[in-house]
Each structure stands twice: as structure tokens, then as C-alpha cells.
XYZ file of C-alpha atoms in Angstrom:
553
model
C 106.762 122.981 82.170
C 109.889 124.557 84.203
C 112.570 121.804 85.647
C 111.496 122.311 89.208
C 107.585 122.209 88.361
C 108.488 119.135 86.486
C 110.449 117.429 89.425
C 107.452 118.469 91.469
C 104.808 116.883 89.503
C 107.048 113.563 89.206
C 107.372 113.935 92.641
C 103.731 113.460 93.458
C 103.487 111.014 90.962
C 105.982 108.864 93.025
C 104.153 109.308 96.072
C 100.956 108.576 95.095
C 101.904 105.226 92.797
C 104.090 103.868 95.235
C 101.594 104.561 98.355
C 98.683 102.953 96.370
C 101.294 100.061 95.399
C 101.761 99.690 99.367
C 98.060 99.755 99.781
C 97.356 96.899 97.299
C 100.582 94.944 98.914
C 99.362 94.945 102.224
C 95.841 93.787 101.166
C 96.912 90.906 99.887
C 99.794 90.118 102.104
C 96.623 89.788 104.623
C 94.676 87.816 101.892
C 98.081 85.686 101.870
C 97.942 85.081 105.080
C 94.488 83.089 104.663
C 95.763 81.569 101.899
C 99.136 80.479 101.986
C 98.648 78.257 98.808
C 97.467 80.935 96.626
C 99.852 81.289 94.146
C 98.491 84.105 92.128
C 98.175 85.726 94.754
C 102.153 85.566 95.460
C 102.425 86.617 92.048
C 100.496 89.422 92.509
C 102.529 90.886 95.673
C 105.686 90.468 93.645
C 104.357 92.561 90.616
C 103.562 95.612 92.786
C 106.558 95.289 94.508
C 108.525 95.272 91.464
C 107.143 98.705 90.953
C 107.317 99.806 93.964
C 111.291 99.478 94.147
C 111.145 100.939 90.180
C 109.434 103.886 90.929
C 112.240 104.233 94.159
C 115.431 103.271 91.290
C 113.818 105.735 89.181
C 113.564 108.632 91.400
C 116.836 107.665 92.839
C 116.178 106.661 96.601
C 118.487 104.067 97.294
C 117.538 103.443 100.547
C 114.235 102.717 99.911
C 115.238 100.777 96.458
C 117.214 98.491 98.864
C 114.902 98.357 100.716
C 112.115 96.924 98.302
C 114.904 94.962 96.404
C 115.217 92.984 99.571
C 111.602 92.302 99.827
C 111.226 91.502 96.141
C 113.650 88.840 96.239
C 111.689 87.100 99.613
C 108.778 87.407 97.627
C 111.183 85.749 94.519
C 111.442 83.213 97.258
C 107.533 82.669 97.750
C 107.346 82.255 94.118
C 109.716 79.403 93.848
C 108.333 77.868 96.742
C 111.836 78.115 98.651
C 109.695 79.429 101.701
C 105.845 79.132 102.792
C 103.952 82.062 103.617
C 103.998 81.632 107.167
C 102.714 84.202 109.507
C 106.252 85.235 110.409
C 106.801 85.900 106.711
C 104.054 87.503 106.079
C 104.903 89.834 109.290
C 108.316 90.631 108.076
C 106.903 91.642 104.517
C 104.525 93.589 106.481
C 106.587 95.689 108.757
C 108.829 96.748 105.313
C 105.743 98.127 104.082
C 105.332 99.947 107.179
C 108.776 101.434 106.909
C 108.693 101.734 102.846
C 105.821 104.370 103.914
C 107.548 106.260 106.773
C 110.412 106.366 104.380
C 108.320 108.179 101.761
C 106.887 110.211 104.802
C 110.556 111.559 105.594
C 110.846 112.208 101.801
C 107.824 114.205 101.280
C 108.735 116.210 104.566
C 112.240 116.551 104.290
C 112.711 116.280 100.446
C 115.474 113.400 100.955
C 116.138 110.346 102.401
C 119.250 111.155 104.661
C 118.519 110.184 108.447
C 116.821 107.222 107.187
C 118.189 103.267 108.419
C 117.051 100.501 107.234
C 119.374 98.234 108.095
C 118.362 96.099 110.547
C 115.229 94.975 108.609
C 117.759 94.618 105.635
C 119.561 92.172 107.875
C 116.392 90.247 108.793
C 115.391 90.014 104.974
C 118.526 88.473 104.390
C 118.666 86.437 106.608
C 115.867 83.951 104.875
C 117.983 83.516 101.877
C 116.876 80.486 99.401
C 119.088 77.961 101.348
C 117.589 78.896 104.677
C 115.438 76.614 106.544
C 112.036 77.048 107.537
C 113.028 77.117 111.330
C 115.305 80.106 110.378
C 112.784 81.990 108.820
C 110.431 82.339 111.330
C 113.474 83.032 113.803
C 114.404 85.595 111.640
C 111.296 86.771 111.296
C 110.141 86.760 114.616
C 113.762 88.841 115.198
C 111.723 91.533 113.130
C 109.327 91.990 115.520
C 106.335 90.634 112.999
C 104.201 89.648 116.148
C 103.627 92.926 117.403
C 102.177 95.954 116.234
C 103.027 97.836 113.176
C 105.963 100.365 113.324
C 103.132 103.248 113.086
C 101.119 102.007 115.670
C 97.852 102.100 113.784
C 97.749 99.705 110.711
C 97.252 100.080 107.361
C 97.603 103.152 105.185
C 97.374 106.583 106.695
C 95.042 108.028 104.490
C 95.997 111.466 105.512
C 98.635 110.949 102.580
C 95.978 110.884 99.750
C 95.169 114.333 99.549
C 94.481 114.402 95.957
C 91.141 113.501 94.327
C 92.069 111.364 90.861
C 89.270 112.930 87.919
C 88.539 111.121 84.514
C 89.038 113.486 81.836
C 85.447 112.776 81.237
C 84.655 114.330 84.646
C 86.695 117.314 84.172
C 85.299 118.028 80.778
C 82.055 117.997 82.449
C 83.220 120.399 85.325
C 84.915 122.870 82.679
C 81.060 122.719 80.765
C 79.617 123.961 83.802
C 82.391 126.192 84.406
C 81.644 127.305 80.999
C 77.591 127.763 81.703
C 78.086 129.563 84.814
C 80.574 132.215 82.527
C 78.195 132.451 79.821
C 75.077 133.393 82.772
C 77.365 135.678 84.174
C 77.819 137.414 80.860
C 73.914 137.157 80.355
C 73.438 139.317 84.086
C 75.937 141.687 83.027
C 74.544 142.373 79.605
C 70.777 142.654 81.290
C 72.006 145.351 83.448
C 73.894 147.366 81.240
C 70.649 147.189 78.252
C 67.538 145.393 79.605
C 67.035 145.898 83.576
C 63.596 144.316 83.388
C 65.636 140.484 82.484
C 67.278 141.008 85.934
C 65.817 138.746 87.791
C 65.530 136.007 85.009
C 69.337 135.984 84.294
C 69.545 136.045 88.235
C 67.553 132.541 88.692
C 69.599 131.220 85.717
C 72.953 131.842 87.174
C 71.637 130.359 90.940
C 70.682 127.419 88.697
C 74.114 126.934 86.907
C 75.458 127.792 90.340
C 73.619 125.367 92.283
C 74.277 122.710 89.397
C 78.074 123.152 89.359
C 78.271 122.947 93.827
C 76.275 119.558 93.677
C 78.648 118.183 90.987
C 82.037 119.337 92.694
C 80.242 117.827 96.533
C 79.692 114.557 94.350
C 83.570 114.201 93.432
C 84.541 114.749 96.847
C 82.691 111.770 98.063
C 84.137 108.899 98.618
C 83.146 104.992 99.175
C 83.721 104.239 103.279
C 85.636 101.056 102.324
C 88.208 102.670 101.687
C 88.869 103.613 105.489
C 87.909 100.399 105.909
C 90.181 98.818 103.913
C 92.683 99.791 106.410
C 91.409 98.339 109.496
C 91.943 94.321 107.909
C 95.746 95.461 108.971
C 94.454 96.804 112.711
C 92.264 93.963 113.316
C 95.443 91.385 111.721
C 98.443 92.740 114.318
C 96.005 93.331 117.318
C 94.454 89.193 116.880
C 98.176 88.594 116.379
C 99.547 90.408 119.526
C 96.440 89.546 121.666
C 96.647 85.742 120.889
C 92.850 85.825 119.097
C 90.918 84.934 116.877
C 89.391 87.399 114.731
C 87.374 87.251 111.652
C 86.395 91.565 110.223
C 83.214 91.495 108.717
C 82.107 94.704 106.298
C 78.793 95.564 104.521
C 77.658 98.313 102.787
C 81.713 99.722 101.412
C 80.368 101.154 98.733
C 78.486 103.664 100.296
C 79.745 107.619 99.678
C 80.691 109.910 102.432
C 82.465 113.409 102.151
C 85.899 112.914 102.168
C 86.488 115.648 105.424
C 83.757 114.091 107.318
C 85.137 110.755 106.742
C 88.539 111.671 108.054
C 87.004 113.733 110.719
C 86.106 110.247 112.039
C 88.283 108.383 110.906
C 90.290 108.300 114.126
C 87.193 107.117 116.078
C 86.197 104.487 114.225
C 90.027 102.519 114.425
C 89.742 103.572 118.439
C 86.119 101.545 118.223
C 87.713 98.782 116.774
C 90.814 98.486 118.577
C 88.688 98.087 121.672
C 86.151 95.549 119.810
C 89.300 93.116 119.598
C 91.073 93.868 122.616
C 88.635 94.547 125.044
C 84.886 93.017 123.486
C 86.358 89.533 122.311
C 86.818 86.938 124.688
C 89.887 84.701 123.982
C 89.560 81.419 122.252
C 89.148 79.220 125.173
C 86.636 81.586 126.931
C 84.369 82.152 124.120
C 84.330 77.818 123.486
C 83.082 77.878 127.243
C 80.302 80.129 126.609
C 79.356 78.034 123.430
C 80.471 80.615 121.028
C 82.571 79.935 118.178
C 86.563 80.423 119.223
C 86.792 82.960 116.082
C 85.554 86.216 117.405
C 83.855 88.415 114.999
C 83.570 91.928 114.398
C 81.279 93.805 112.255
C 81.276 97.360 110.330
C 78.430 98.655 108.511
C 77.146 101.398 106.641
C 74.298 102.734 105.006
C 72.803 105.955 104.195
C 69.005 106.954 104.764
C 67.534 110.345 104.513
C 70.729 111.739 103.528
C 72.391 110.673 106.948
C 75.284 107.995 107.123
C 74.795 105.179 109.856
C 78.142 103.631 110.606
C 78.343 100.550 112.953
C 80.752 98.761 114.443
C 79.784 96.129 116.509
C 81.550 92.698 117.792
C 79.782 89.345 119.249
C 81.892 89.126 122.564
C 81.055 89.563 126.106
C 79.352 92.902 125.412
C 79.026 95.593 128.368
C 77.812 94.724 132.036
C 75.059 97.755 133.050
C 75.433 96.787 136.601
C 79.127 97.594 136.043
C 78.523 100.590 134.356
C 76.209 102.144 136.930
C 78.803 100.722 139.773
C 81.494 102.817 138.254
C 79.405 106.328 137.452
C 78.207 106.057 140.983
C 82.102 105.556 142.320
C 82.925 108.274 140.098
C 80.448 110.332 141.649
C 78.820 110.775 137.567
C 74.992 109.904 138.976
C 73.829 109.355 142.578
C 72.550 105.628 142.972
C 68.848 106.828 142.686
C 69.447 108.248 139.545
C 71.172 105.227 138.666
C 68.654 103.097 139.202
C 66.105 104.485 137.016
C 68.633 104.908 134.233
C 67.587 102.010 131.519
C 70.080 100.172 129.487
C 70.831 103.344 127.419
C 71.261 105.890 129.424
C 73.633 103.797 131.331
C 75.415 103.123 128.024
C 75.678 107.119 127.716
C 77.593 107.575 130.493
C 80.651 105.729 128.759
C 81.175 108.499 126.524
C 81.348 110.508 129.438
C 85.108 112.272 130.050
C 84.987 110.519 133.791
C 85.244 107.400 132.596
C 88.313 107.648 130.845
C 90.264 106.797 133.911
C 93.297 104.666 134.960
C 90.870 102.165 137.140
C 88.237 100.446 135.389
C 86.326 97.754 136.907
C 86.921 93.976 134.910
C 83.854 94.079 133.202
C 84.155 97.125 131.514
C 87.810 97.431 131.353
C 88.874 99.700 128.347
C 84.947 100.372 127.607
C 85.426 103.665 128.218
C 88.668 104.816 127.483
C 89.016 107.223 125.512
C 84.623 106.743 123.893
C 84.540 110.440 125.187
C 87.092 111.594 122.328
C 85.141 109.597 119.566
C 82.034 111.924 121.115
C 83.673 114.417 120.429
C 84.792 113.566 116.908
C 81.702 112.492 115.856
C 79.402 115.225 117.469
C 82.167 118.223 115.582
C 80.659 116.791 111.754
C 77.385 117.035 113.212
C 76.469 113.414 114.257
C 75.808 111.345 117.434
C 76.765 107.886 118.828
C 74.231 105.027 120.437
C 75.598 102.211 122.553
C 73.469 99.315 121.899
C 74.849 95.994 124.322
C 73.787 92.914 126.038
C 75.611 91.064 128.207
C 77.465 87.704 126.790
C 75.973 89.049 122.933
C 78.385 91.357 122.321
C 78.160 95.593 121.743
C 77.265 97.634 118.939
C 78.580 101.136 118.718
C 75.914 103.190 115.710
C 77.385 106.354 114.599
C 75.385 108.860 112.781
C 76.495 110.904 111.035
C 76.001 113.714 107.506
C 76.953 112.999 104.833
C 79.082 116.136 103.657
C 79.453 119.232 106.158
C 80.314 121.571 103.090
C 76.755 122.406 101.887
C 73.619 122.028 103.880
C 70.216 121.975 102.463
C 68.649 123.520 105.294
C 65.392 125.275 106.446
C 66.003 128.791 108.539
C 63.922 129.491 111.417
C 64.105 132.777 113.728
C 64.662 131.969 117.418
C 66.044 134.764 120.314
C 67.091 137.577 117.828
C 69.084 135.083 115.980
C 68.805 133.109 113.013
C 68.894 129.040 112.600
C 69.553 126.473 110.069
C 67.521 123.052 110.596
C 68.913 120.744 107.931
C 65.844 119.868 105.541
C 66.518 115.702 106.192
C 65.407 115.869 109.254
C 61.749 118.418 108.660
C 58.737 116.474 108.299
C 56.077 119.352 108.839
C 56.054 122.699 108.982
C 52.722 124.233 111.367
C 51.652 127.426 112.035
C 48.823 128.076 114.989
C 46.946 131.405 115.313
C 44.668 132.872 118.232
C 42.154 130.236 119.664
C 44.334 127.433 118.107
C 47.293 127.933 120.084
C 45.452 126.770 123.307
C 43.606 123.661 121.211
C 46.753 122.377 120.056
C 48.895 122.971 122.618
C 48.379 120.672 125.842
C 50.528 121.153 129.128
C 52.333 118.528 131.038
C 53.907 118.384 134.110
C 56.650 121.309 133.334
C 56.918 120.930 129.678
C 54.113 121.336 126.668
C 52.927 119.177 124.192
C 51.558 119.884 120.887
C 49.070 118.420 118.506
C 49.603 117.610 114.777
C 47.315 115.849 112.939
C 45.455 114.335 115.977
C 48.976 113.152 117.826
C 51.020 114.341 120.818
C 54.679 115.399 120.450
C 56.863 117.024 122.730
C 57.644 120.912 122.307
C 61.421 122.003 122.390
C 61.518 125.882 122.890
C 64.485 127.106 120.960
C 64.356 130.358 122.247
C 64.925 128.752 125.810
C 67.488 126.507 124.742
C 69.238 129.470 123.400
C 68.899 130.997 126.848
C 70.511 127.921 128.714
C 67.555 126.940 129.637
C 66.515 123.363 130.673
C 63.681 121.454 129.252
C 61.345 121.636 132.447
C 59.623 125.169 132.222
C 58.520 127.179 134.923
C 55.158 128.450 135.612
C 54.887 131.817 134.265
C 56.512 130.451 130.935
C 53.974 127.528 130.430
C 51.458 130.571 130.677
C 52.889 132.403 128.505
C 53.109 129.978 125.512
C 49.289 128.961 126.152
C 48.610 132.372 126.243
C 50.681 133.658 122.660
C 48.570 134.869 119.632
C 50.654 132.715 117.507
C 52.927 130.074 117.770
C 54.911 128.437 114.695
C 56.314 124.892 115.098
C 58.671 122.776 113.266
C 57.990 118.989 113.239
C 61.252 117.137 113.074
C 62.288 113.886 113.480
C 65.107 112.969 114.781
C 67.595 109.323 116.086
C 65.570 108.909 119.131
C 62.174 110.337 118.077
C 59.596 113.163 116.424
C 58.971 116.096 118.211
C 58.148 119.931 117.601
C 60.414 123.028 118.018
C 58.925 126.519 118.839
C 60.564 129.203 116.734
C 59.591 132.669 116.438
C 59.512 132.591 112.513
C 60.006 130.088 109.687
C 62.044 131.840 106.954
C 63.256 130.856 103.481
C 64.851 127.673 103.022
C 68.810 127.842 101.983
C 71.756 126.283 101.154
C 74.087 126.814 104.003
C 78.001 126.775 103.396
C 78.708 125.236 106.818
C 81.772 126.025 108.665
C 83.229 124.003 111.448
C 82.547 125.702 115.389
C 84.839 128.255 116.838
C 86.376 125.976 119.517
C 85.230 128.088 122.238
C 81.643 126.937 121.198
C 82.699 123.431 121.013
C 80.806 123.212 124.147
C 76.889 123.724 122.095
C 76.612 120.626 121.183
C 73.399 121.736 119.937
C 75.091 123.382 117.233
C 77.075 121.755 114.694
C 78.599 124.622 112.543
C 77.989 128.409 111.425
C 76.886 130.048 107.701
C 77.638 133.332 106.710
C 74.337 134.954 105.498
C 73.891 137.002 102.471
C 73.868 140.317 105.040
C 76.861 139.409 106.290
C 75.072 138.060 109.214
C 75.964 134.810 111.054
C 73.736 131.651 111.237
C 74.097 128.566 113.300
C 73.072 125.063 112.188
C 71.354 122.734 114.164
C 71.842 119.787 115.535
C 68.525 118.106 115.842
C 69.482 115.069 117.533
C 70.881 117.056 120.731
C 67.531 119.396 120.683
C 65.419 115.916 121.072
């Protein structure tokens, strides 16, 4: 290896030791916190920040080696017992790991540290030397700003950073023998059509095999355990309970379960928005909450678990929870429904309207205030991968905000329908029947209702979606001469499908082959089909659009 490809590959080395040294710091700085008597726990800060400054002497930052230095010898402090770990404390060794990683930021961009200052925090760290009191170390702590919000205004690590996925050797040896497979089929086609034309199709089916065997292995390395977004948020929820004066106690379940890494980050935005307003808008303070009965630690909640090859993400809080009177009191003001619409809205659909754009507004009414800021973004970040949200609330219990979502975007397992001269992917999670009706059994199984049509399967009533009319702007109720005409087709073909909020049919012209789709993210000038959640190139060079099933119910 060349000197510069060297100093490169050192380079990353360095970036991603130190960050994931930061990472474990900060988890246990807010572990510390907890327990302040913990002194293994102490010991176990100092260690990774002992390499955290070696890794800086060694790649010859100074300013970041200072830095750490001066948190390493605090932490010498902790040791020794010359200081507690006191919030304050813990706030100033916070905010240098906040800086320690927009130092490395400027590094990585810039490819040195000049322009950086850290003197002021430098000042602050000194300033609880051994002989120090306790009153001077919070004062000098407090001087750093520890009670307010980190320096990067989120929390935690910014996993943007990690862009490299760490493989055993054991999992690349495994990659390179299906590498290796997929040569030797490859070798097998060629050889068939140059001698033996007739084993075509059989060294064909074995290279789609190999093929199909070597995509499912590479989608399971880029998945990922949700925890560690999560992981991240223990920070948020820390410095917002901190600046807001709270009480607040994160909750997590199901960490462990895998999404794909883009979709994850996709989302990942949303998720910290959801939480920021769980703690700053959903919690009651202390005092209120006692009134109420509640416990004065407010709690919120994120869970995940995967079913039918979905992810279900929730993050949900036991405060004051949202008001529907409020809510239909503010779409009315904003003109969103008329107050007879309103009216025969349920809980839900009122709930809906939150992740409306029109909320996001400078006035907000008490009750709801901060509700909807900004819930029409997360929408739109979770409907992009593909997914949907559900408000769930009731008033004085709290709010739970479900977010459903795929588990990768990169390849779909998906059944393809013909609809309007174009072609459609349904993913196969959500197909629970496929029916076909011919002549007299159109008008048997299909039964009229009001504007729309219903259809039977096996003996029940579901609702028909037309996707030819959806594809024509259409809206669900159908005219007159339409209803006729469906009753009145030779043949009808229906796919059952079940869906967040239901089961119900969809009318295509044809079913086709099922596929495994290589999904592409939306041209943003369709961002605006929310019906459709990506696009597939087709072996004719043709374009197909995925589905999403949850917008067709």
C-alpha cells in the first residue's frame, strides 16, 4: 500500500475508533448520571477516553489531544473521588464530547484542524482542578453551558458519520463463496451456449438461484438492529428533561430488531422530531402530572417489532395526550374541514389532520401546542420508504405515534399486476388471495353499494379499489355508467390484500408473474402519489411502479 492510501486508511481508522469511543462515552456518562456511585463505571469513561486522546496524539491533532487530555484528567478526578459526578459534571464532560465530534467533523471535511477553538471549554475544564471545591465545579460547569442543549442541537451521535458496514472475515469469506458460485454459473451459461444450447435454460435457473442467493445475503448485512438509532435519543431525551425542568424516564423494547440501514436513516430524522415533542410538548411538568395522580417522572416509550416483513415503530409518552375538540377547533379555524365534516370525523381522522402541512403554523391553540409542528415533515419521511403513520391518543393518557414502515426499500418481493396500460408491483407481504371471476360470476360476486362495489370471497364482503381509476385521478365514489360497466365485464381479476387499516380487493386488468423489484426512490415531481412508493426498471426496459397498499385502502 502507497503512503497516501496508507494515510487514508489510518485516517478512517481514526474516525471510526474515536467516534465509536465517543458513542460508548456518552452512554455511560448518561448511565453516570443515574449512578453517581458507580465506580466502574467512572473507570470505564476514563479508559475510552484514554483512547480517544491516543488515537488524537497519534494522528497528531493537538487540538483535539488537548482537548481530551483535559477531560481525561476530570475524569482522573472522578476516579480519586476529588469531585462527584454531579449533573454539572456530567454536562461539561458531555458538551466536550459534542465538540471532540465536530472537531473530527472539520477534520474529515477539511483534512485539518486549523479554524478549530477550543479554548473556552479548555478554560472551564480547568477550572475544576483537584483543589477546587464542589461549589466551583458546578459554577464552572454551569459557565459551560451543561444545562442546555448540546452544541449540535440534536443529541447523541450523528449516525450519518458511520457510513461503513464492519464484516467478520467469516462473513466475507462467505460473500467471496457466493461470489465464487455465481462465476462458476456464469461460466456454466457460457459453455451451454457455445456446445449444448438445449442446457440453456437449466444453467439459466442456476445462475437466478446463485443470483438470488448472493442479493438476500448482501440485504442481510445491510440491516441493522434499530437500537442503535435509539441509542442516541438517551442523550435527546437527557438535555431536553434537563433544559425543560422534567422528569423523564426513555423506555425501549424490541432494539434488537433489523431494519435496512437507508430506510432507517430515511427516518431517522422523524423519529428524534417525535420525541422531542413527547418531552417537550406530551409531558406535563412534575407538579402537574402529581395533580393528575400520575407519577412526577414522565415516561416515554419506543418500540419495535417486525410482522409480515413490515417494521412497526412506536413512540408513545403517558402525558396529557391530544385534545380532539382542540384538534377539530383548529382545522376548522384553519379552514382544513368545515364544522360538519368535523363533526363526523372520529378520533382518527381528527388525529390525521395533524400531519396535515396547515397545521404547522406559528399559532397553536394550548392544548395542542407543538402537536403539529412540523408531524407533516415526518409524513413525508415516512410515506418516501414506503410506510404510513397512525395517531393513537386519549386525553390525560398520553399519545402514541405507530410508524409503519418496510423493512429494506432495495429489493421488493412483489406480485405485478396490469392496470391502465401500465404495469404494478404489489409487495407480496401484503397479498392474501389472488381471484379471478369469469362471465356469470362477475355479477354473483360482485355486489353494488351506494357509489362504490363490493366483492365476495369466500362468502365475505370487501371493498373494491379500481386501480385503473385511481390511476386516472379518480375518487373512490364511482359514477353510474362505471358501476355498470364493472357488473357488466366478462371478466374481472381481483387482488385480496390486506392492509394497516383493513382487507379489501383491487381490480386490475391482469395478474402477471411475481418479481423481485429493485426499487428506486420517486422522482420528486411524483412525490405527490402517495400511492406509489418507488419505481423498477423491467427486464424490457420498461418502467414499473410499486404500490403502496396502505394509501389504496
Amino acid at each position: 500500500m502507497s503512503g497516501p492510501d496508507l494515510q487514508q486508511a489510518m485516517l478512517a481508522e481514526f474516525f471510526s475508533e474515536t467516534r465509536d469511543a465517543l458513542d460508548r462515552i456518552e452512554a455511560d456518562l448518561l448511565r453516570l448520571e443515574g449512578e453517581p456511585g458507580n465506580r466502574e463505571l467512572v473507570h470505564t469513561i476514563f479508559r475510552h477516553m484514554h483512547t480517544a486522546k491516543g488515537n488524537c496524539r497519534m494522528m497528531g491533532f493537538g487540538a483535539l489531544e488537548g482537548l481530551t487530555h483535559g477531560a481525561e484528567n476530570l475524569l482522573e478526578h472522578l476516579r480519586e473521588g476529588r469531585v462527584a459526578a454531579e449533573q454539572g459534571i456530567c454536562s461539561l464532560l458531555l458538551r466536550v464530547i459534542d465538540l471532540t465530534r465536530q472537531g473530527i467533523d472539520h477534520v474529515e471535511a477539511h483534512g485539518a484542524e486549523s479554524g478549530v477553538d477550543y479554548s473556552v471549554i479548555k478554560l472551564d475544564l480547568a477550572m475544576l482542578h483537584p483543589e477546587a471545591s464542589r461549589d466551583q465545579a458546578g459554577a464552572g460547569a454551569e459557565a459551560a453551558g451543561g444545562n442546555g442543549p448540546p452544541a449540535g442541537g440534536e443529541g447523541g451521535a450523528v449516525l450519518e458519520h458511520n457510513q461503513m458496514i464492519r464484516l467478520s472475515t467469516r462473513k466475507l469469506d462467505a460473500l467471496m463463496n457466493q461470489v465464487g458460485e455465481l462465476g462458476a454459473s456464469f461460466n456454466h451459461l457460457r459453455f451451454a451456449v457455445r456446445h449444448h444450447p438445449e442446457e440453456m435454460d437449466q444453467s439459466l435457473e442456476m445462475m437466478e438461484q446463485r443470483l438470488h442467493a448472493l442479493q438476500d445475503q448482501v440485504l442481510q448485512y445491510r440491516l441493522q438492529p434499530v437500537g442503535g438509532v435509539w441509542d442516541t435519543f438517551h442523550r435527546l431525551v437527557r438535555d431536553l428533561a434537563v433544559a425543560t425542568g422534567k422528569k423523564v424516564l426513555l423506555e425501549t423494547s424490541g432494539d434488537d430488531t433489523e431494519v435496512d440501514r437507508n430506510v432507517l436513516f430515511s427516518i431517522k430524522d422523524s423519529l428524534g422530531h417525535l420525541v422531542r415533542n413527547a418531552v417537550d410538548h406530551g409531558l406535563e411538568s412534575g407538579p402537574e402530572r402529581e395533580r393528575t395522580g400520575k407519577s412526577p417522572i414522565g415516561r416515554v416509550r419506543l418500540h419495535a417489532e417486525q410482522r409480515h416483513g413490515q417494521i412497526y415503530i412506536e413512540v408513545s409518552d403517558d402525558g396529557r395526550g391530544i385534545d380532539p375538540d382542540a384538534v377539530a377547533r383548529k382545522a376548522i379555524e384553519r379552514e382544513l374541514v368545515t364544522p360538519a365534516q368535523a363533526g363526523e370525523m372520529d378520533h382518527e381522522a381528527l388525529f390525521r389532520l395533524l400531519l396535515l402541512p396547515g397545521f404547522s403554523t406559528a399559532a397553536q391553540v394550548t392544548e395542542i401546542s407543538g402537536r403539529g409542528t412540523g408531524l407533516d415533515v415526518v409524513k413525508t419521511a415516512v410515506e418516501k420508504v414506503g410506510g404510513m403513520v397512525h395517531i393513537l391518543s386519549e386525553p390525560g393518557q398520553g399519545a402514541t405515534f405507530r410508524l409503519r414502515i418496510p423493512q429494506t426499500m432495495s429489493i421488493v418481493p412483489s406480485l405485478m399486476v396490469r392496470a391502465a396500460g401500465g404495469t404494478y408491483g404489489i409487495p407480496q407481504s401484503h397479498v392474501v388471495e389472488l381471484v379471478s371471476f369469469h362471465g356469470p360470476e362477475v355479477t354473483a360476486n360482485l355486489a353494488p353499494k351506494l357509489h362504490s362495489v363490493m366483492v365476495r370471497i369466500r362468502g365475505e364482503l370487501f371493498s373494491l379499489v379500481l386501480l385503473d381509476r385511481v390511476m386516472a385521478g379518480g375518487d373512490a365514489s364511482l359514477p353510474a355508467a362505471d358501476l355498470r360497466r364493472i357488473l357488466d365485464a366478462p371478466a374481472i381479476h381481483v387482488a385480496l390484500l390486506q392492509s394497516d387499516s383493513g382487507t379489501f380487493g383491487l381490480a386490475v386488468d391482469a395478474i402477471l408473474e411475481p418479481a423481485n423489484l429493485v426499487i428506486k426512490p420517486l422522482h420528486r415531481a411524483l412525490n405527490h402519489l402517495t400511492f406509489m412508493t418507488g419505481t423498477a426498471v423491467m427486464p424490457d426496459g420498461s418502467v414499473a411502479f410499486l404500490l403502496n397498499v396502505h394509501e389504496l385502502f
